[in-house]
Tab-separated table of C-alpha atoms in Angstrom:
chain	number	residue	atom	x	y	z
A	1	MET	CA	-15.068	-22.692	52.999
A	2	THR	CA	-14.929	-19.127	51.624
A	3	THR	CA	-12.134	-17.931	49.346
A	4	ILE	CA	-9.094	-16.948	51.364
A	5	GLY	CA	-8.050	-13.297	51.093
A	6	VAL	CA	-11.118	-12.241	49.220
A	7	GLY	CA	-13.573	-9.706	50.600
A	8	THR	CA	-11.514	-9.062	53.705
A	9	GLN	CA	-10.836	-5.305	53.567
A	10	THR	CA	-12.415	-1.952	52.554
A	11	ALA	CA	-11.130	-0.261	49.461
A	12	GLU	CA	-9.455	2.351	51.650
A	13	GLN	CA	-7.690	-0.369	53.663
A	14	ALA	CA	-6.623	-2.205	50.453
A	15	LEU	CA	-5.170	0.905	48.900
A	16	ALA	CA	-3.303	1.733	52.084
A	17	SER	CA	-1.611	-1.714	51.881
A	18	LEU	CA	0.056	-0.747	48.692
A	19	ASN	CA	3.407	1.272	48.277
A	20	ASP	CA	5.386	2.683	45.311
A	21	MET	CA	7.538	-0.266	43.863
A	22	THR	CA	9.459	1.707	41.242
A	23	ALA	CA	12.085	3.705	43.162
A	24	THR	CA	15.035	1.561	42.274
A	25	LEU	CA	14.256	0.931	38.623
A	26	THR	CA	16.318	2.241	35.784
A	27	PRO	CA	14.892	2.673	32.208
A	28	ILE	CA	16.891	1.467	29.195
A	29	GLN	CA	20.047	3.392	28.695
A	30	PRO	CA	21.440	4.853	25.341
A	31	GLU	CA	24.240	2.105	25.219
A	32	GLU	CA	21.499	-0.546	25.035
A	33	PHE	CA	19.785	1.140	22.187
A	34	LEU	CA	23.126	1.223	20.313
A	35	ALA	CA	23.605	-2.409	20.922
A	36	ARG	CA	20.123	-3.076	19.587
A	37	ILE	CA	20.990	-1.132	16.383
A	38	ALA	CA	24.151	-3.041	15.969
A	39	LYS	CA	22.548	-6.359	16.408
A	40	ALA	CA	19.884	-5.390	13.670
A	41	GLN	CA	22.582	-4.181	11.326
A	42	SER	CA	24.538	-7.401	11.716
A	43	TYR	CA	21.394	-9.389	10.850
A	44	MET	CA	20.615	-7.164	7.952
A	45	GLN	CA	23.959	-7.450	6.495
A	46	ALA	CA	23.980	-11.289	6.871
A	47	ASN	CA	20.576	-11.463	5.109
A	48	ASN	CA	21.082	-8.848	2.351
A	49	ILE	CA	18.597	-6.350	3.730
A	50	ASP	CA	19.863	-2.935	2.927
A	51	ALA	CA	17.614	-0.843	5.323
A	52	ILE	CA	14.471	-1.015	7.376
A	53	TYR	CA	11.806	1.596	8.054
A	54	LEU	CA	10.795	1.989	11.658
A	55	ASN	CA	7.377	3.609	12.112
A	56	ALA	CA	6.426	5.695	15.115
A	57	GLY	CA	5.551	3.236	17.836
A	58	THR	CA	7.277	0.413	19.706
A	59	ASN	CA	9.753	-0.519	16.944
A	60	LEU	CA	10.917	3.031	16.795
A	61	THR	CA	11.190	3.036	20.564
A	62	TYR	CA	12.873	-0.207	20.768
A	63	PHE	CA	15.799	0.650	18.443
A	64	THR	CA	16.224	4.437	19.028
A	65	GLY	CA	14.458	5.231	22.408
A	66	MET	CA	12.318	7.799	20.582
A	67	LYS	CA	8.750	7.766	21.874
A	68	TRP	CA	6.340	9.081	19.323
A	69	TYR	CA	2.805	7.987	18.286
A	70	ALA	CA	1.634	6.680	14.904
A	71	SER	CA	-0.817	8.939	13.127
A	72	GLU	CA	-1.948	9.962	9.626
A	73	ARG	CA	1.375	11.662	9.059
A	74	MET	CA	4.664	9.750	8.322
A	75	VAL	CA	7.096	9.933	11.349
A	76	GLY	CA	9.791	7.292	11.627
A	77	ALA	CA	13.358	6.339	10.851
A	78	ILE	CA	15.416	4.651	8.347
A	79	LEU	CA	17.885	2.138	9.903
A	80	PRO	CA	20.406	1.310	7.217
A	81	ALA	CA	22.525	-1.804	7.237
A	82	THR	CA	25.529	0.414	7.842
A	83	GLY	CA	25.602	3.885	9.060
A	84	GLN	CA	23.542	6.262	11.229
A	85	VAL	CA	19.855	6.304	11.946
A	86	GLN	CA	17.959	8.789	9.679
A	87	TYR	CA	14.742	10.265	11.099
A	88	LEU	CA	11.782	11.425	8.910
A	89	ALA	CA	9.169	13.786	10.209
A	90	PRO	CA	6.957	16.927	9.232
A	91	PHE	CA	9.110	20.017	9.487
A	92	PHE	CA	6.762	21.504	12.150
A	93	GLU	CA	7.369	18.365	14.427
A	94	ILE	CA	11.205	18.556	14.228
A	95	GLY	CA	11.595	20.739	17.309
A	96	SER	CA	9.520	18.295	19.294
A	97	LEU	CA	11.192	15.198	18.106
A	98	ASN	CA	14.600	16.620	18.993
A	99	GLY	CA	13.416	16.684	22.559
A	100	PHE	CA	12.642	12.970	22.379
A	101	LYS	CA	15.876	11.949	20.660
A	102	VAL	CA	18.013	9.598	22.444
A	103	ILE	CA	20.125	8.267	19.600
A	104	ASP	CA	21.856	10.742	17.314
A	105	GLY	CA	20.852	11.133	13.692
A	106	PRO	CA	19.627	13.731	11.238
A	107	ILE	CA	15.910	14.485	11.110
A	108	HIS	CA	14.810	14.864	7.417
A	109	GLY	CA	11.626	17.102	7.308
A	110	TRP	CA	8.831	17.374	4.853
A	111	GLN	CA	6.356	20.248	4.410
A	112	GLU	CA	2.731	19.506	4.548
A	113	HIS	CA	2.281	19.966	0.844
A	114	GLN	CA	5.304	17.640	-0.034
A	115	ASN	CA	5.485	13.906	-0.457
A	116	PRO	CA	7.005	12.281	2.538
A	117	TYR	CA	7.408	9.018	0.590
A	118	ALA	CA	9.469	10.666	-2.059
A	119	LEU	CA	11.603	12.065	0.783
A	120	PHE	CA	12.018	8.480	2.045
A	121	VAL	CA	13.398	7.349	-1.308
A	122	GLU	CA	15.545	10.439	-1.535
A	123	VAL	CA	17.246	9.777	1.772
A	124	LEU	CA	17.786	6.202	0.769
A	125	LYS	CA	19.782	7.495	-2.272
A	126	GLN	CA	21.693	9.967	-0.087
A	127	LEU	CA	22.849	6.883	1.887
A	128	GLY	CA	24.012	5.283	-1.312
A	129	ILE	CA	21.232	2.774	-1.254
A	130	THR	CA	20.398	1.932	-4.935
A	131	ASP	CA	17.039	1.449	-6.627
A	132	THR	CA	17.657	-2.351	-6.628
A	133	ALA	CA	17.957	-2.574	-2.805
A	134	THR	CA	15.874	-4.589	-0.406
A	135	ILE	CA	14.036	-2.489	2.147
A	136	GLY	CA	12.163	-3.780	5.120
A	137	ILE	CA	8.936	-1.980	6.114
A	138	ASP	CA	7.820	-1.931	9.810
A	139	GLU	CA	5.195	-4.635	10.162
A	140	SER	CA	3.209	-2.200	12.337
A	141	ALA	CA	3.106	0.649	9.875
A	142	GLN	CA	-0.241	1.628	8.572
A	143	PHE	CA	-0.891	0.453	4.908
A	144	PHE	CA	-0.947	3.956	3.623
A	145	ILE	CA	2.796	4.278	4.497
A	146	PHE	CA	3.683	1.154	2.685
A	147	ASP	CA	1.471	2.116	-0.288
A	148	GLY	CA	3.060	5.616	-0.334
A	149	ILE	CA	6.578	4.191	-0.429
A	150	ASN	CA	5.679	1.593	-3.049
A	151	LYS	CA	4.287	4.246	-5.296
A	152	ALA	CA	7.319	6.604	-4.820
A	153	GLN	CA	9.901	3.916	-5.509
A	154	THR	CA	11.107	2.267	-8.755
A	155	GLY	CA	12.977	-0.948	-8.432
A	156	LEU	CA	13.140	-1.516	-4.755
A	157	THR	CA	12.243	-4.799	-3.270
A	158	LEU	CA	9.884	-3.997	-0.212
A	159	ILE	CA	9.713	-6.747	2.350
A	160	ASN	CA	8.314	-7.209	5.931
A	161	ALA	CA	10.762	-5.966	8.471
A	162	GLN	CA	9.523	-8.353	11.033
A	163	ALA	CA	12.322	-10.630	10.191
A	164	VAL	CA	14.745	-8.015	11.720
A	165	THR	CA	12.480	-6.548	14.483
A	166	ALA	CA	11.266	-9.862	15.833
A	167	HIS	CA	14.856	-11.310	15.640
A	168	CYS	CA	15.913	-8.565	17.961
A	169	ARG	CA	12.906	-7.958	20.214
A	170	MET	CA	11.945	-11.474	21.054
A	171	HIS	CA	15.105	-12.035	23.129
A	172	LYS	CA	14.941	-9.874	26.142
A	173	SER	CA	18.036	-8.479	27.897
A	174	ALA	CA	18.683	-8.574	31.576
A	175	ASN	CA	17.596	-4.906	31.884
A	176	GLU	CA	14.326	-5.691	30.020
A	177	LEU	CA	13.688	-8.688	32.240
A	178	ALA	CA	14.248	-6.551	35.472
A	179	LEU	CA	11.688	-3.983	34.232
A	180	MET	CA	9.149	-6.665	33.295
A	181	GLN	CA	9.644	-8.446	36.589
A	182	ALA	CA	8.929	-5.079	38.499
A	183	ALA	CA	5.823	-4.605	36.428
A	184	MET	CA	4.603	-8.089	37.016
A	185	ASP	CA	5.315	-7.827	40.808
A	186	MET	CA	3.348	-4.536	40.835
A	187	THR	CA	0.344	-6.006	39.140
A	188	LEU	CA	0.278	-9.030	41.343
A	189	ALA	CA	0.150	-6.812	44.344
A	190	VAL	CA	-2.698	-4.903	42.799
A	191	HIS	CA	-4.589	-8.236	42.117
A	192	GLN	CA	-4.207	-9.277	45.782
A	193	ALA	CA	-5.427	-5.865	47.081
A	194	THR	CA	-8.333	-5.896	44.603
A	195	ALA	CA	-9.616	-9.412	45.681
A	196	SER	CA	-9.526	-8.171	49.362
A	197	MET	CA	-11.953	-5.246	48.590
A	198	LEU	CA	-14.655	-7.254	46.727
A	199	HIS	CA	-18.140	-7.257	48.290
A	200	ILE	CA	-21.628	-8.311	47.115
A	201	GLY	CA	-23.183	-5.619	45.072
A	202	ILE	CA	-19.910	-4.064	43.738
A	203	SER	CA	-19.903	-3.390	40.055
A	204	THR	CA	-17.166	-4.356	37.561
A	205	THR	CA	-16.835	-0.645	36.818
A	206	GLU	CA	-16.072	0.180	40.428
A	207	VAL	CA	-13.524	-2.603	40.512
A	208	GLU	CA	-11.864	-1.348	37.329
A	209	ALA	CA	-11.633	2.236	38.975
A	210	PHE	CA	-10.046	0.737	42.128
A	211	ILE	CA	-7.481	-1.152	39.966
A	212	GLU	CA	-6.607	2.129	38.354
A	213	GLN	CA	-5.930	3.716	41.710
A	214	ALA	CA	-4.110	0.780	42.853
A	215	HIS	CA	-1.695	0.591	40.015
A	216	GLN	CA	-0.925	4.381	40.574
A	217	LYS	CA	-0.282	3.502	44.220
A	218	VAL	CA	2.393	1.085	43.396
A	219	GLY	CA	4.121	3.581	41.024
A	220	ALA	CA	2.588	2.935	37.483
A	221	PRO	CA	0.708	5.736	35.510
A	222	GLY	CA	-2.409	3.581	35.954
A	223	ASN	CA	-3.910	0.599	34.173
A	224	TYR	CA	-2.395	-0.257	30.817
A	225	PHE	CA	-5.539	-2.340	30.358
A	226	CYS	CA	-8.215	-3.849	32.653
A	227	ILE	CA	-10.753	-6.537	32.202
A	228	VAL	CA	-13.121	-7.334	35.127
A	229	LEU	CA	-15.833	-9.901	34.734
A	230	PHE	CA	-18.298	-11.686	37.083
A	231	GLY	CA	-20.401	-14.906	36.688
A	232	VAL	CA	-21.427	-15.919	33.154
A	233	ALA	CA	-19.460	-12.965	31.672
A	234	THR	CA	-16.228	-14.852	32.528
A	235	SER	CA	-17.060	-17.355	29.795
A	236	PHE	CA	-16.182	-14.416	27.281
A	237	PRO	CA	-12.340	-14.211	27.150
A	238	HIS	CA	-12.139	-10.529	26.433
A	239	GLY	CA	-15.328	-9.435	28.135
A	240	VAL	CA	-18.811	-8.218	27.390
A	241	LYS	CA	-20.349	-4.881	26.639
A	242	ASP	CA	-22.314	-4.264	29.878
A	243	PRO	CA	-20.989	-4.109	33.493
A	244	GLN	CA	-21.951	-6.810	35.990
A	245	VAL	CA	-22.786	-6.725	39.777
A	246	LEU	CA	-21.128	-9.268	42.086
A	247	LYS	CA	-23.227	-11.907	43.607
A	248	GLU	CA	-22.442	-14.656	46.058
A	249	GLY	CA	-20.909	-17.697	44.386
A	250	ASP	CA	-19.855	-15.719	41.236
A	251	VAL	CA	-16.684	-16.632	39.458
A	252	VAL	CA	-14.469	-13.588	39.290
A	253	LEU	CA	-11.920	-13.146	36.420
A	254	ILE	CA	-9.696	-10.046	36.569
A	255	ASP	CA	-7.104	-9.551	33.789
A	256	THR	CA	-5.055	-6.425	34.122
A	257	GLY	CA	-1.538	-4.939	33.679
A	258	CYS	CA	0.489	-1.775	33.805
A	259	LYS	CA	3.483	-0.214	32.143
A	260	VAL	CA	6.990	0.519	33.767
A	261	HIS	CA	9.417	2.327	31.760
A	262	ASP	CA	7.571	1.255	28.643
A	263	TYR	CA	7.490	-2.452	29.565
A	264	ILE	CA	4.194	-4.225	30.252
A	265	SER	CA	2.734	-6.563	32.829
A	266	ASP	CA	-0.261	-8.876	32.124
A	267	ILE	CA	-1.751	-11.174	34.893
A	268	THR	CA	-5.083	-12.861	35.194
A	269	ARG	CA	-6.512	-14.262	38.368
A	270	THR	CA	-9.810	-16.214	38.571
A	271	TYR	CA	-11.393	-17.346	41.812
A	272	VAL	CA	-14.968	-17.467	43.443
A	273	PHE	CA	-16.654	-14.915	45.683
A	274	GLY	CA	-17.785	-17.147	48.415
A	275	GLU	CA	-17.509	-21.020	48.550
A	276	PRO	CA	-16.619	-22.785	45.170
A	277	THR	CA	-18.889	-25.378	43.887
A	278	THR	CA	-17.487	-28.831	42.992
A	279	ARG	CA	-17.827	-27.977	39.272
A	280	GLN	CA	-15.997	-24.719	39.643
A	281	LYS	CA	-13.137	-26.448	41.617
A	282	GLN	CA	-12.975	-29.221	38.852
A	283	PHE	CA	-12.439	-26.713	36.069
A	284	TRP	CA	-10.192	-24.455	38.125
A	285	ASN	CA	-7.912	-27.440	38.842
A	286	ASN	CA	-7.996	-28.529	35.127
A	287	GLU	CA	-6.875	-24.942	34.229
A	288	LYS	CA	-4.002	-24.940	36.734
A	289	ALA	CA	-2.833	-28.401	35.506
A	290	ALA	CA	-2.954	-27.173	31.846
A	291	GLN	CA	-0.904	-24.177	32.714
A	292	LEU	CA	1.635	-26.383	34.455
A	293	ALA	CA	1.800	-28.748	31.583
A	294	ALA	CA	2.599	-25.895	29.165
A	295	PHE	CA	5.400	-24.585	31.568
A	296	ASN	CA	6.970	-27.989	31.853
A	297	ALA	CA	7.041	-28.374	28.027
A	298	ALA	CA	8.735	-24.961	27.628
A	299	GLN	CA	12.396	-26.119	27.347
A	300	ILE	CA	15.252	-24.593	25.339
A	301	GLY	CA	14.953	-25.811	21.790
A	302	ALA	CA	11.321	-27.039	21.933
A	303	LEU	CA	8.958	-25.603	19.408
A	304	CYS	CA	6.408	-22.948	20.424
A	305	GLU	CA	3.652	-25.214	19.064
A	306	ALA	CA	4.748	-28.029	21.355
A	307	VAL	CA	4.014	-25.870	24.466
A	308	ASP	CA	0.489	-25.181	23.205
A	309	GLU	CA	-0.057	-28.815	22.367
A	310	ALA	CA	1.107	-29.888	25.877
A	311	ALA	CA	-1.750	-27.902	27.394
A	312	ARG	CA	-4.233	-29.235	24.963
A	313	GLN	CA	-3.140	-32.847	25.366
A	314	TYR	CA	-3.818	-32.667	29.167
A	315	LEU	CA	-7.103	-31.016	28.560
A	316	ALA	CA	-8.080	-33.826	26.129
A	317	THR	CA	-7.450	-36.334	28.892
A	318	GLN	CA	-10.083	-34.600	30.910
A	319	GLY	CA	-12.646	-34.682	28.121
A	320	LEU	CA	-12.128	-31.019	27.211
A	321	GLY	CA	-11.633	-29.792	23.664
A	322	PRO	CA	-10.320	-31.306	21.610
A	323	GLU	CA	-8.065	-28.657	20.082
A	324	TYR	CA	-9.671	-25.238	20.233
A	325	GLN	CA	-13.266	-26.396	20.838
A	326	THR	CA	-15.309	-25.570	23.963
A	327	PRO	CA	-15.832	-26.624	26.633
A	328	GLY	CA	-12.024	-26.254	26.528
A	329	CYS	CA	-9.441	-23.740	25.479
A	330	PRO	CA	-10.566	-21.658	22.445
A	331	HIS	CA	-7.348	-19.585	21.956
A	332	ARG	CA	-3.674	-19.977	21.911
A	333	THR	CA	-1.749	-20.944	25.048
A	334	GLY	CA	0.366	-17.736	25.243
A	335	HIS	CA	1.827	-14.801	23.493
A	336	GLY	CA	5.117	-13.049	23.842
A	337	ILE	CA	5.202	-9.750	25.769
A	338	GLY	CA	7.639	-6.722	26.094
A	339	LEU	CA	7.042	-3.247	24.819
A	340	ASP	CA	3.830	-4.611	23.290
A	341	ILE	CA	1.428	-6.608	25.270
A	342	HIS	CA	1.233	-9.146	22.443
A	343	GLU	CA	4.395	-9.685	20.464
A	344	TRP	CA	6.570	-12.473	19.075
A	345	PRO	CA	6.702	-15.395	19.633
A	346	TYR	CA	3.355	-17.017	20.107
A	347	LEU	CA	2.548	-20.299	21.799
A	348	VAL	CA	0.092	-21.627	19.191
A	349	GLY	CA	-0.212	-24.524	16.928
A	350	GLY	CA	1.765	-24.228	13.775
A	351	ASN	CA	4.455	-21.966	15.204
A	352	GLN	CA	7.747	-23.856	14.858
A	353	THR	CA	10.029	-21.216	16.409
A	354	PRO	CA	12.372	-22.837	18.846
A	355	LEU	CA	12.490	-21.481	22.349
A	356	ALA	CA	15.586	-19.717	23.230
A	357	THR	CA	17.006	-17.807	26.141
A	358	GLY	CA	15.522	-14.365	26.670
A	359	MET	CA	12.113	-15.211	25.205
A	360	CYS	CA	9.168	-14.202	27.376
A	361	PHE	CA	5.620	-15.736	27.178
A	362	SER	CA	2.210	-15.554	28.794
A	363	ASN	CA	0.885	-19.004	29.914
A	364	GLU	CA	-2.910	-18.841	29.950
A	365	PRO	CA	-4.654	-21.884	28.310
A	366	MET	CA	-8.113	-20.426	29.328
A	367	LEU	CA	-10.940	-22.822	29.904
A	368	VAL	CA	-14.366	-21.596	28.480
A	369	ILE	CA	-17.570	-23.509	29.649
A	370	PRO	CA	-20.144	-21.791	27.496
A	371	ASP	CA	-23.102	-20.142	29.215
A	372	GLU	CA	-21.658	-20.948	32.676
A	373	PHE	CA	-18.152	-19.458	33.394
A	374	GLY	CA	-14.544	-19.205	32.217
A	375	ILE	CA	-11.306	-19.886	34.077
A	376	ARG	CA	-8.143	-18.055	33.024
A	377	LEU	CA	-4.987	-18.353	35.141
A	378	GLU	CA	-2.317	-16.196	33.493
A	379	ASP	CA	1.227	-15.793	34.484
A	380	HIS	CA	4.377	-15.167	32.401
A	381	PHE	CA	7.641	-16.998	32.153
A	382	TYR	CA	10.918	-16.289	30.497
A	383	MET	CA	13.430	-18.684	29.060
A	384	THR	CA	16.876	-19.157	30.704
A	385	ASP	CA	19.620	-21.436	29.689
A	386	GLN	CA	18.336	-23.846	32.283
A	387	GLY	CA	14.682	-23.652	31.112
A	388	PRO	CA	11.640	-21.654	32.092
A	389	ARG	CA	11.290	-19.337	34.957
A	390	TRP	CA	8.151	-17.703	36.267
A	391	PHE	CA	7.897	-13.974	36.683
A	392	THR	CA	5.029	-14.619	39.148
A	393	GLN	CA	4.211	-17.761	40.948
A	394	PRO	CA	1.002	-19.277	39.618
A	395	SER	CA	-2.195	-19.174	41.752
A	396	HIS	CA	-2.196	-21.557	44.640
A	397	SER	CA	-5.713	-22.954	44.639
A	398	ILE	CA	-9.191	-21.838	44.004
A	399	GLU	CA	-9.867	-21.332	47.715
A	400	ASN	CA	-6.565	-19.626	48.294
A	401	PRO	CA	-5.571	-17.981	45.058
A	402	PHE	CA	-2.743	-15.897	46.506
A	403	GLY	CA	-1.171	-18.611	48.585
A	404	LEU	CA	-1.978	-16.695	51.908
């Protein structure tokens, strides 16, 4: 029996089956950014953190709505435990940043020959934050920013701001979940269209180009990322250097996602082009069962490490592993997702974070059979008061991966 829904259409027909899925979506509104700031400030006050620095990137976007890129120049914001956000940027960028500003606050500028880190310390003083204060530094900030601040200050206690940023970001709102759901739905539709246009002799590079077009057709800017692997290359979780050409009986692994109003999708499907062998079926079914074991373990109050362990315990009963050894699952069971494709919390051994409402996770306890193939089934779920809920339904079977 050949794999259902695989290789049934031309690329043109597959693209024609897709439509824009973004028309009814609404980006995060200013009032939600203000609520995020209030939550962060409440946490900072309760934990004696006087201010945090938000570097250009997703933390700055999450709390202020401002979209700017991290570079060799300091661009960011000070979020004090009380009071208004204070932005910092080169003088020549202030006009541009005003155009990206969503949440009000002054922009403090520095000239190219001046020290931006001294300006950072000066702004703290203007806010009444003393030399003995505790300041959190964005965990994603480049080292030179931390180093510059550290050299410019005297007496401040500099800590990792992750305690604040992760506290806020790991619990998704209804608006965030809606955007992530749309992105996941879009990418799943792209997966199905992609499977339908495969044919013997197509290259992984050609498939990647199709997925780019398909994501654009459903309303995304394009691929946020894309991994396409055939045959033995599927046993390398994040791919190999050289492209491959599809052959009859190859395992196909496609891992891709897009971005919708800044929120990211990330779905992996694995199946066979042609008729699966008994061995391929065996490991595919083991992967599906491990994914389900992890999902069932993901209950409110359970520890992140317990979800990872549930998948590994099942795999051990099948003679796989143990732990992170191969043949078996060589990496964590899952990661958080949101504005970043990998963010807190992580489903991995040693992580004792309790699962709580609003947390979102990938579920992908990939099986690697070295020098043969790999099987990764990746769907995401989010936590509700009643337990886990899938964003996308898991793959049905190796012969019918999309449940057609």
